[in-house]
mmCIF file of C-alpha atoms in Angstrom:
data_model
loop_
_atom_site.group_PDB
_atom_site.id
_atom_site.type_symbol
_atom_site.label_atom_id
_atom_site.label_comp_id
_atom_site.label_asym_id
_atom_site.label_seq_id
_atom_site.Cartn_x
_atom_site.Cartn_y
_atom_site.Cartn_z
ATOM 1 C CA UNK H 1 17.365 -28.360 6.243
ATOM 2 C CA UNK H 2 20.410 -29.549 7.904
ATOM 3 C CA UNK H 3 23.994 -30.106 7.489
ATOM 4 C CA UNK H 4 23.316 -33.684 7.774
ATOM 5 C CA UNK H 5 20.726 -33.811 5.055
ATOM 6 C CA UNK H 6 22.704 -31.704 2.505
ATOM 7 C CA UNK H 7 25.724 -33.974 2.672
ATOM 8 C CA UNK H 8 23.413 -36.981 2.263
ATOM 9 C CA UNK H 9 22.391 -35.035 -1.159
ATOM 10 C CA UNK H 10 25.809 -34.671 -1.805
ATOM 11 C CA UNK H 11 26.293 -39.044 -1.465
ATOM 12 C CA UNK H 12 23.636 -39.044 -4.389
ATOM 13 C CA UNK H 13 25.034 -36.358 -6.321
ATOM 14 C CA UNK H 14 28.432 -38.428 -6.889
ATOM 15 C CA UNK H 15 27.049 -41.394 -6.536
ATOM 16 C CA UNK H 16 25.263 -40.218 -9.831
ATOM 17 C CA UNK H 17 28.053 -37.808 -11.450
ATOM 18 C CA UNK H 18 30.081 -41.436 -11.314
ATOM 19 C CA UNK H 19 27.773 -42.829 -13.056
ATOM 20 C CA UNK H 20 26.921 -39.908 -16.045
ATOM 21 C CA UNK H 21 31.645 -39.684 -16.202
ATOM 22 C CA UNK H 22 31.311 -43.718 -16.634
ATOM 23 C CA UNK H 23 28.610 -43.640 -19.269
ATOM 24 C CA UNK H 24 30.209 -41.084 -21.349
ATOM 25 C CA UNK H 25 33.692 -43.415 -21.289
ATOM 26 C CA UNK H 26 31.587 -45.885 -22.617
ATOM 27 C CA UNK H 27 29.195 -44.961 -24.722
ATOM 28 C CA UNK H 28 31.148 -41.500 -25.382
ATOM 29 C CA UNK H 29 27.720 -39.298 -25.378
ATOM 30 C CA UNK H 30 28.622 -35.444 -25.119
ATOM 31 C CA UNK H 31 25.256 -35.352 -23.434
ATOM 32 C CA UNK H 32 26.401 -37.464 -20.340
ATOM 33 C CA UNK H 33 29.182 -36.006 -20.546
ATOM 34 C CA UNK H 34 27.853 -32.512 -19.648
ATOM 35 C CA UNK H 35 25.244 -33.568 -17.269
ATOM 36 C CA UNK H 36 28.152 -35.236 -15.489
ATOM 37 C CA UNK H 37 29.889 -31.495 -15.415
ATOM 38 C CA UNK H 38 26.784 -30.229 -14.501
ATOM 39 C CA UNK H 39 25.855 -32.890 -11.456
ATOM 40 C CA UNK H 40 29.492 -32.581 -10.233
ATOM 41 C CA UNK H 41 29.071 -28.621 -10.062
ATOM 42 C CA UNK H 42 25.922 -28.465 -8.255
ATOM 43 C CA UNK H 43 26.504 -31.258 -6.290
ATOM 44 C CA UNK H 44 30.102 -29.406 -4.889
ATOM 45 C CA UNK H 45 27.878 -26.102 -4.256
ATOM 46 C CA UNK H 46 25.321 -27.953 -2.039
ATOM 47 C CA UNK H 47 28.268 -30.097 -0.384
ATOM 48 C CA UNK H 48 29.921 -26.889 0.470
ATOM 49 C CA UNK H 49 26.490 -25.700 1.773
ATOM 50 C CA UNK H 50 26.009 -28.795 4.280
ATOM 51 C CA UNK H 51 29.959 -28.026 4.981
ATOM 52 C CA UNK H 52 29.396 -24.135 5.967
ATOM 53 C CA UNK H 53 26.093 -24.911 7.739
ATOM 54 C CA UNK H 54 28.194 -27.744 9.723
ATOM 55 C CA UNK H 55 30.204 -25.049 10.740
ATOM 56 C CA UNK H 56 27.456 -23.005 11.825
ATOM 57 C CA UNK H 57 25.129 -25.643 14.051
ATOM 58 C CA UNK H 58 28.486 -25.933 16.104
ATOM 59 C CA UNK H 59 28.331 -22.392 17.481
ATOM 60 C CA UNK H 60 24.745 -22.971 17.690
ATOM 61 C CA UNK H 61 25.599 -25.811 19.886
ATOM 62 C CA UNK H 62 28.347 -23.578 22.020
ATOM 63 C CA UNK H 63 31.195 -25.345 20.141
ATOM 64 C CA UNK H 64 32.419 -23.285 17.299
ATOM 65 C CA UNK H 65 35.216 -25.170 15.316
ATOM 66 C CA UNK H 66 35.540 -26.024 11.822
ATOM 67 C CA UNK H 67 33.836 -29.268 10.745
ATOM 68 C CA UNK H 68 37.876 -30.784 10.296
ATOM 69 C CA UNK H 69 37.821 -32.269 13.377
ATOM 70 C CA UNK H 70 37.132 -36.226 13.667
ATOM 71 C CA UNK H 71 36.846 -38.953 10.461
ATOM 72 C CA UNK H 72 33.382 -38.207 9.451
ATOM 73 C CA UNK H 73 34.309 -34.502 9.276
ATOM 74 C CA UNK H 74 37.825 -35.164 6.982
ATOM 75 C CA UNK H 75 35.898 -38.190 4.762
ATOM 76 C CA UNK H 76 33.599 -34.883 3.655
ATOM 77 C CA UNK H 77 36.611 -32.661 3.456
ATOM 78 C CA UNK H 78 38.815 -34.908 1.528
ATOM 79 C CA UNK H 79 35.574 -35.808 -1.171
ATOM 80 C CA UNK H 80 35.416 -31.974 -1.308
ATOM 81 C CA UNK H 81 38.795 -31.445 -2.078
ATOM 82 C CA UNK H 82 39.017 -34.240 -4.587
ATOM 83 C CA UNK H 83 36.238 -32.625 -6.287
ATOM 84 C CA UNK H 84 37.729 -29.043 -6.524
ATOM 85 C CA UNK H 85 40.792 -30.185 -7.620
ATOM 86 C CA UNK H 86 38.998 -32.119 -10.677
ATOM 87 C CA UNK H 87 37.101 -29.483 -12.038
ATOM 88 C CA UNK H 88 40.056 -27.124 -11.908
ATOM 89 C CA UNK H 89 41.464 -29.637 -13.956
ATOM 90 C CA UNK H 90 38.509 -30.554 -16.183
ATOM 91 C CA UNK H 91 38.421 -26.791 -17.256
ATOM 92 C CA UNK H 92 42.115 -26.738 -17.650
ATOM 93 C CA UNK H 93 42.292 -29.992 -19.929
ATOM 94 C CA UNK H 94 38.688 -29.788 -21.069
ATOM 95 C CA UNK H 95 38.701 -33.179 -21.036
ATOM 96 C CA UNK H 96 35.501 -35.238 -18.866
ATOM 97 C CA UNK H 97 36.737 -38.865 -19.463
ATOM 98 C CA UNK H 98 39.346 -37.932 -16.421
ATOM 99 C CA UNK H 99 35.847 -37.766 -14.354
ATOM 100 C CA UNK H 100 35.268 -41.592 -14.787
ATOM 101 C CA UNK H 101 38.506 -42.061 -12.562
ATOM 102 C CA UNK H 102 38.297 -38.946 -10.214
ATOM 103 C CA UNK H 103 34.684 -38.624 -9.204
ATOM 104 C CA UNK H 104 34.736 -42.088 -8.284
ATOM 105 C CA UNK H 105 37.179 -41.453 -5.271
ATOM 106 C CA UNK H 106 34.914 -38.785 -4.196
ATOM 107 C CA UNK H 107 31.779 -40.287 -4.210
ATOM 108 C CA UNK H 108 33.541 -43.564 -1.834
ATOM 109 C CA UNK H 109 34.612 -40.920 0.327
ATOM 110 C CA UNK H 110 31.177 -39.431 1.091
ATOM 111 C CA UNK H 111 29.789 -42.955 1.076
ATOM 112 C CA UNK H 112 32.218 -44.624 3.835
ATOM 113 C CA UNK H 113 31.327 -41.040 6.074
ATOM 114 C CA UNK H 114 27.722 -41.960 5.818
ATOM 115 C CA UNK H 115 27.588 -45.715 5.926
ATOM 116 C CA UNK H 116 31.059 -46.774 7.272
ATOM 117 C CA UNK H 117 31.005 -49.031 10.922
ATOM 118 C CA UNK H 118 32.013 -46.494 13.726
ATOM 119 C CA UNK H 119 31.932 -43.398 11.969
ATOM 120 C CA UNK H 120 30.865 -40.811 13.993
ATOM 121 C CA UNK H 121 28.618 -37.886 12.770
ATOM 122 C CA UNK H 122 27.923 -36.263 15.224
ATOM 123 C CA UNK H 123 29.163 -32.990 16.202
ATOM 124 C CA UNK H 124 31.453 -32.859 19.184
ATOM 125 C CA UNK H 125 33.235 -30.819 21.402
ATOM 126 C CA UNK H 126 37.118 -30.496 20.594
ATOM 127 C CA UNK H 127 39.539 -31.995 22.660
ATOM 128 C CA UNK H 128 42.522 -29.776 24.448
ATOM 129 C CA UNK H 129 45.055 -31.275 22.054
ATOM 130 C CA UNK H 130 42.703 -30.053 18.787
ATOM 131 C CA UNK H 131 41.668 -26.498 19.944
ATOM 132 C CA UNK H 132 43.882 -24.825 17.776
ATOM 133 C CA UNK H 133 43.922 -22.646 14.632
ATOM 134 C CA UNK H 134 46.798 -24.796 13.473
ATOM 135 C CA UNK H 135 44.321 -27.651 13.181
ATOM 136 C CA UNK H 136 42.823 -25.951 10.187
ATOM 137 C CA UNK H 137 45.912 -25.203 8.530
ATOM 138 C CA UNK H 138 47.636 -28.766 8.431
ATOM 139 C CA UNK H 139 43.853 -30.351 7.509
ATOM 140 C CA UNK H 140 43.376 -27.908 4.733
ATOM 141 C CA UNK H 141 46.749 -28.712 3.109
ATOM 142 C CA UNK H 142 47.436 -32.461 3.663
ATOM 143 C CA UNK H 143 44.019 -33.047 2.411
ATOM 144 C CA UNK H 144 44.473 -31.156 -0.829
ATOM 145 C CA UNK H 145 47.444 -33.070 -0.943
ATOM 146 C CA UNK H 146 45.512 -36.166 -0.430
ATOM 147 C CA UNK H 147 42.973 -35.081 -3.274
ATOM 148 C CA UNK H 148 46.161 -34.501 -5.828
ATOM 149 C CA UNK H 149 47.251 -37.509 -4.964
ATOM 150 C CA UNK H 150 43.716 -39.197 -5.427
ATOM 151 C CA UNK H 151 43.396 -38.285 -8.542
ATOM 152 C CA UNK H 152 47.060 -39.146 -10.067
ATOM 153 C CA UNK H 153 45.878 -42.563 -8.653
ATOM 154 C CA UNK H 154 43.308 -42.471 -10.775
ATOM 155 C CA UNK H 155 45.057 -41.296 -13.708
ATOM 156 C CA UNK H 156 47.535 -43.936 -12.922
ATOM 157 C CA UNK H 157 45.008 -46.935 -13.924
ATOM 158 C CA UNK H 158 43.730 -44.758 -16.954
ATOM 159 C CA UNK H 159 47.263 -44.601 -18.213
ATOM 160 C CA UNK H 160 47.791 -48.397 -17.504
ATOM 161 C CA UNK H 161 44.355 -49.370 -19.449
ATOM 162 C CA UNK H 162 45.210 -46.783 -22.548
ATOM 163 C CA UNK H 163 49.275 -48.419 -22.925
ATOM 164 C CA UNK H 164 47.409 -51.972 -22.431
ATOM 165 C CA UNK H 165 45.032 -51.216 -25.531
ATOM 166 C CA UNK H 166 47.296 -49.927 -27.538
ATOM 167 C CA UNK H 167 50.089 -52.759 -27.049
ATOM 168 C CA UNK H 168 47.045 -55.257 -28.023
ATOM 169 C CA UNK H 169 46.158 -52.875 -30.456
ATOM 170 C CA UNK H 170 42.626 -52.661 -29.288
ATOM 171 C CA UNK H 171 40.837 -49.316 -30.925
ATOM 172 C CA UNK H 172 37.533 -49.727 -28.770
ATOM 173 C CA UNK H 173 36.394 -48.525 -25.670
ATOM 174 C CA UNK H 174 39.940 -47.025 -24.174
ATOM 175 C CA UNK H 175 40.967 -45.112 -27.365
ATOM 176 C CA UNK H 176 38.801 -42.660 -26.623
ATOM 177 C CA UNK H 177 40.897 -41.881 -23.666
ATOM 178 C CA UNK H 178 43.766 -38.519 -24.004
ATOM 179 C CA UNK H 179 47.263 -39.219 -25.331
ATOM 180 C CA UNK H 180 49.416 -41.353 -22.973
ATOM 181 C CA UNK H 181 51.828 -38.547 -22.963
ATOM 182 C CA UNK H 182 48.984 -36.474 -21.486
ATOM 183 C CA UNK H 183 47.915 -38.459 -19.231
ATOM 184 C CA UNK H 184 51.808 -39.030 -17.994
ATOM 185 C CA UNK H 185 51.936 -34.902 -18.195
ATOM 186 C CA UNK H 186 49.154 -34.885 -16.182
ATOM 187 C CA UNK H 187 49.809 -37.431 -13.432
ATOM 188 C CA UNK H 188 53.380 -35.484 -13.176
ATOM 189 C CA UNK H 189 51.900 -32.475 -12.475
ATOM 190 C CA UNK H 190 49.181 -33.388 -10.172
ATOM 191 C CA UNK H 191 51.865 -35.442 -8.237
ATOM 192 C CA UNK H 192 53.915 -32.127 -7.686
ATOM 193 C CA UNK H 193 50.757 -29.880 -6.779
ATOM 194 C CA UNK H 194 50.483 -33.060 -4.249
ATOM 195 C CA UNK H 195 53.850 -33.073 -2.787
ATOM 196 C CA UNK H 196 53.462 -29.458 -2.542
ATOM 197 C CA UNK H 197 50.860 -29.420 -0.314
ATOM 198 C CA UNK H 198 51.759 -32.590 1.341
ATOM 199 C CA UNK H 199 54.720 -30.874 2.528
ATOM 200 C CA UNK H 200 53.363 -27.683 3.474
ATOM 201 C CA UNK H 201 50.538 -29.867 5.731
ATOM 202 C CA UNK H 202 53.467 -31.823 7.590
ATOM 203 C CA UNK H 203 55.486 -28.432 8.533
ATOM 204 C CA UNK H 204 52.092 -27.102 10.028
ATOM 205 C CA UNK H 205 51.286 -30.114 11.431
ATOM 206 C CA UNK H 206 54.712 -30.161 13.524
ATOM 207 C CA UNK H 207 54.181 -26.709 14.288
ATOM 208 C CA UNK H 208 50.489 -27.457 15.816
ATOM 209 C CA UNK H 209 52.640 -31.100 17.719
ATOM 210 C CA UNK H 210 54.462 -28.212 19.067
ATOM 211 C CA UNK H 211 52.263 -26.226 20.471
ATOM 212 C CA UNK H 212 49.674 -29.159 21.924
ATOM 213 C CA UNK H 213 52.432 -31.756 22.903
ATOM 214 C CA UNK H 214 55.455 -29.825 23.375
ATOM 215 C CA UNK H 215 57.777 -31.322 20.736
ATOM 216 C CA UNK H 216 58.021 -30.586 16.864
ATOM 217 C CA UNK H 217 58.248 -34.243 16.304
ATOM 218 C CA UNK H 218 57.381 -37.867 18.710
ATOM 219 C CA UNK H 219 57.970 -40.456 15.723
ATOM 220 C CA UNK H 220 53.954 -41.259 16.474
ATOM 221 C CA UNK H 221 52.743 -43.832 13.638
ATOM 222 C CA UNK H 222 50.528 -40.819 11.601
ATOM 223 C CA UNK H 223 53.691 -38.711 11.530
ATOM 224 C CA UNK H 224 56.103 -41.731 10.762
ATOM 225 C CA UNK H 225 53.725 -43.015 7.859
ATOM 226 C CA UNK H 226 53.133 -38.910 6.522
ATOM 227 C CA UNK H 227 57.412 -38.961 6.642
ATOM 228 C CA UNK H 228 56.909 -42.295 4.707
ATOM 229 C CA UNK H 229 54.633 -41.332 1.849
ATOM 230 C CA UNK H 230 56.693 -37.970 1.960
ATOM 231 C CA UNK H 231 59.949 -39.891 0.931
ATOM 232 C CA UNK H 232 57.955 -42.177 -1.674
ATOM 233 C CA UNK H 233 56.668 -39.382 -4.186
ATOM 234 C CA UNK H 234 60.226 -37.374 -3.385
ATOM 235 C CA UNK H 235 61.741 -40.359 -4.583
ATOM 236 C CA UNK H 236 59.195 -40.499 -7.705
ATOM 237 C CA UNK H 237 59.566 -36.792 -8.676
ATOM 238 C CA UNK H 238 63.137 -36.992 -8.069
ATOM 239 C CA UNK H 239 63.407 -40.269 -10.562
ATOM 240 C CA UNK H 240 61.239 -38.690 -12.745
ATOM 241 C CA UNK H 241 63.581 -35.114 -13.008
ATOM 242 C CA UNK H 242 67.572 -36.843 -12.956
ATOM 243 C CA UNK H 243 66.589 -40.447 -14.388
ATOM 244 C CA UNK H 244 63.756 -39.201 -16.753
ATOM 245 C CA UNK H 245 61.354 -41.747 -15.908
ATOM 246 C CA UNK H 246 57.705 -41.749 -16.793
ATOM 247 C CA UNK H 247 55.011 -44.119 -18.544
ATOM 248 C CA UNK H 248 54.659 -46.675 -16.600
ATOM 249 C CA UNK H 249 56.621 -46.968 -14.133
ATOM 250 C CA UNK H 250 55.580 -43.342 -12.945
ATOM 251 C CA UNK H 251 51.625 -44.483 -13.302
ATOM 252 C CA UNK H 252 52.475 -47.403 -11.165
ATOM 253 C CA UNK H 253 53.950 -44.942 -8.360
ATOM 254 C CA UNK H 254 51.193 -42.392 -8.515
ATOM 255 C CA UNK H 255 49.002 -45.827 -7.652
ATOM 256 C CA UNK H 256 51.870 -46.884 -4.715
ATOM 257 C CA UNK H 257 52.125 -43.626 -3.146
ATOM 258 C CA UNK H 258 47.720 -43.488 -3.132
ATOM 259 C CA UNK H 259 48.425 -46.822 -1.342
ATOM 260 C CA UNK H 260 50.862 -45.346 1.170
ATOM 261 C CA UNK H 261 47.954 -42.115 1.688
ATOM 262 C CA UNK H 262 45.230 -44.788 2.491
ATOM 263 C CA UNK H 263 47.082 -46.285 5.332
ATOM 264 C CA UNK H 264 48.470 -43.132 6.463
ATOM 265 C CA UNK H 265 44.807 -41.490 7.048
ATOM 266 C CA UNK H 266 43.093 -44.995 7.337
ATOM 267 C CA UNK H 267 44.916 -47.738 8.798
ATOM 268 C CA UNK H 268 47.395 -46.070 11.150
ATOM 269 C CA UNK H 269 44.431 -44.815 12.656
ATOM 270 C CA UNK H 270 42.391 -48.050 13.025
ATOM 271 C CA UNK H 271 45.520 -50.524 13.543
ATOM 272 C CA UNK H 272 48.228 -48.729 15.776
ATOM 273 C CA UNK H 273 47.562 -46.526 18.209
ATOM 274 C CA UNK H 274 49.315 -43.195 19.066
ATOM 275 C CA UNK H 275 48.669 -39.153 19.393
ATOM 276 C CA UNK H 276 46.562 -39.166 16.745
ATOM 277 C CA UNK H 277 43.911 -41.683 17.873
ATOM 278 C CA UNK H 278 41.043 -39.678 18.081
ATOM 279 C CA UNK H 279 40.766 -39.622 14.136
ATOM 280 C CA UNK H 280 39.931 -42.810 14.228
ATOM 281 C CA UNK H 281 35.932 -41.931 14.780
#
């Protein structure tokens, strides 16, 4: 079996742990609910499989690099990383309605990497500017980042759908959902573990500029829109710990700043051009 083939499983898998966390919001079935726990699990195991064989078939091919290195390889880290942060947390809250609005994410993730126009999956030789250990570093932590951030998005809408049933008064479907003061706990705290991270992967990532391009930082549109989404969760967590503010307003920034990561991994790369190009396929 290949790498290939084992992250085509892995589509499936979330493709089919979204639907088991969906069910069990809806037709709130502990059964679904642990066959979505238990889909998700094995489903992560055999994606980090096809991940570590990945890794191996490029030495086999005379490359040797970690599979981090173009969009298809980062679509598969970033679902991974989405997924490791959720179980953490589903064993932490021991709560699986948060699945409905994590697992999701993931499973679009794996699905643009297979079926998205231009993606390349093949494995390829690194280019001068990405043959360095510092590659893995900043990857590794702005994409854990990315997952935190992924999944206070998705907490974001849960927390808007829970305060919209319960100002209508509605006791169906969404009541069923944890506490709004959980879910606000929660986003808060996956928004720091986030910014965290997010910080940690911009310092490395100057660090590798340095060492491939000579400078710590160009102002290149990838670094100008990471310095952007930087400023616009300091600016939430910073509201959040002098103003107080949470509820809404902090769901609707958890959903903002998710904007802000799209176009800073997606669109910079496919509308403006700069060092950071090559991610683009």
């Amino acid at each position: 079996m290949t790498s290939s083939q084992l992250l085509g499983i892995s589509t499936i898998g979330y493709l089919i742990a979204s639907a088991l966390y969906i069910a069990t919001l809806i037709f709130k079935t502990r059964k679904s609910g642990i066959a979505a726990s238990l889909v998700t699990l094995i489903t992560f195991f055999v994606q980090t499989a096809g991940l570590g064989l990945r890794w191996y078939e490029s030495y086999q091919m005379g490359m040797g690099h970690a599979p981090l290195s173009n969009m298809y390889e980062s679509l598969v880290f970033f679902s991974w990383a989405i997924v490791i942060f959720y179980l953490l947390m589903e064993v932490k809250f021991n709560n699986r309605l948060i699945g409905a609005f994590a697992i999701p994410f993931a499973f679009i993730s794996m699905a643009y990497a297979s079926f998205g126009k231009g993606i390349n999956q093949e494995i390829s030789p690194l280019i001068p500017a990405l043959q360095s250990n510092w590659l893995i570093a900043h990857v590794i932590t702005c994409f854990i980042g990315y997952a935190a951030f992924a999944v206070a998005c998705g907490l974001g809408f849960m927390y808007l759908l829970k305060n919209s049933a319960e100002e209508k008064k509605d006791d169906g479907l969404i009541s069923t959902l944890p506490s709004l003061k959980i879910i606000d706990d929660i986003i808060h705290k996956s928004m720091i573990f986030g910014f965290l991270w997010l910080s940690a992967g911009i310092i490395t990532g100057a660090i590798w500029a340095n060492s491939a391009w000579g400078t710590y930082w160009s102002w290149d549109p990838k670094e100008t829109w990471s310095l952007i989404t930087w400023f616009i969760y300091a600016a939430t967590l910073h509201a959040r710990f002098t103003r107080g503010w949470q509820g809404k307003r902090i769901a609707w920034l958890a959903i903002i700043g998710f904007v802000s990561v799209i176009f800073t991994y997606f669109g910079v790369n496919f509308l403006l051009s700069g060092l950071h190009s090559y991610g683009s396929s």
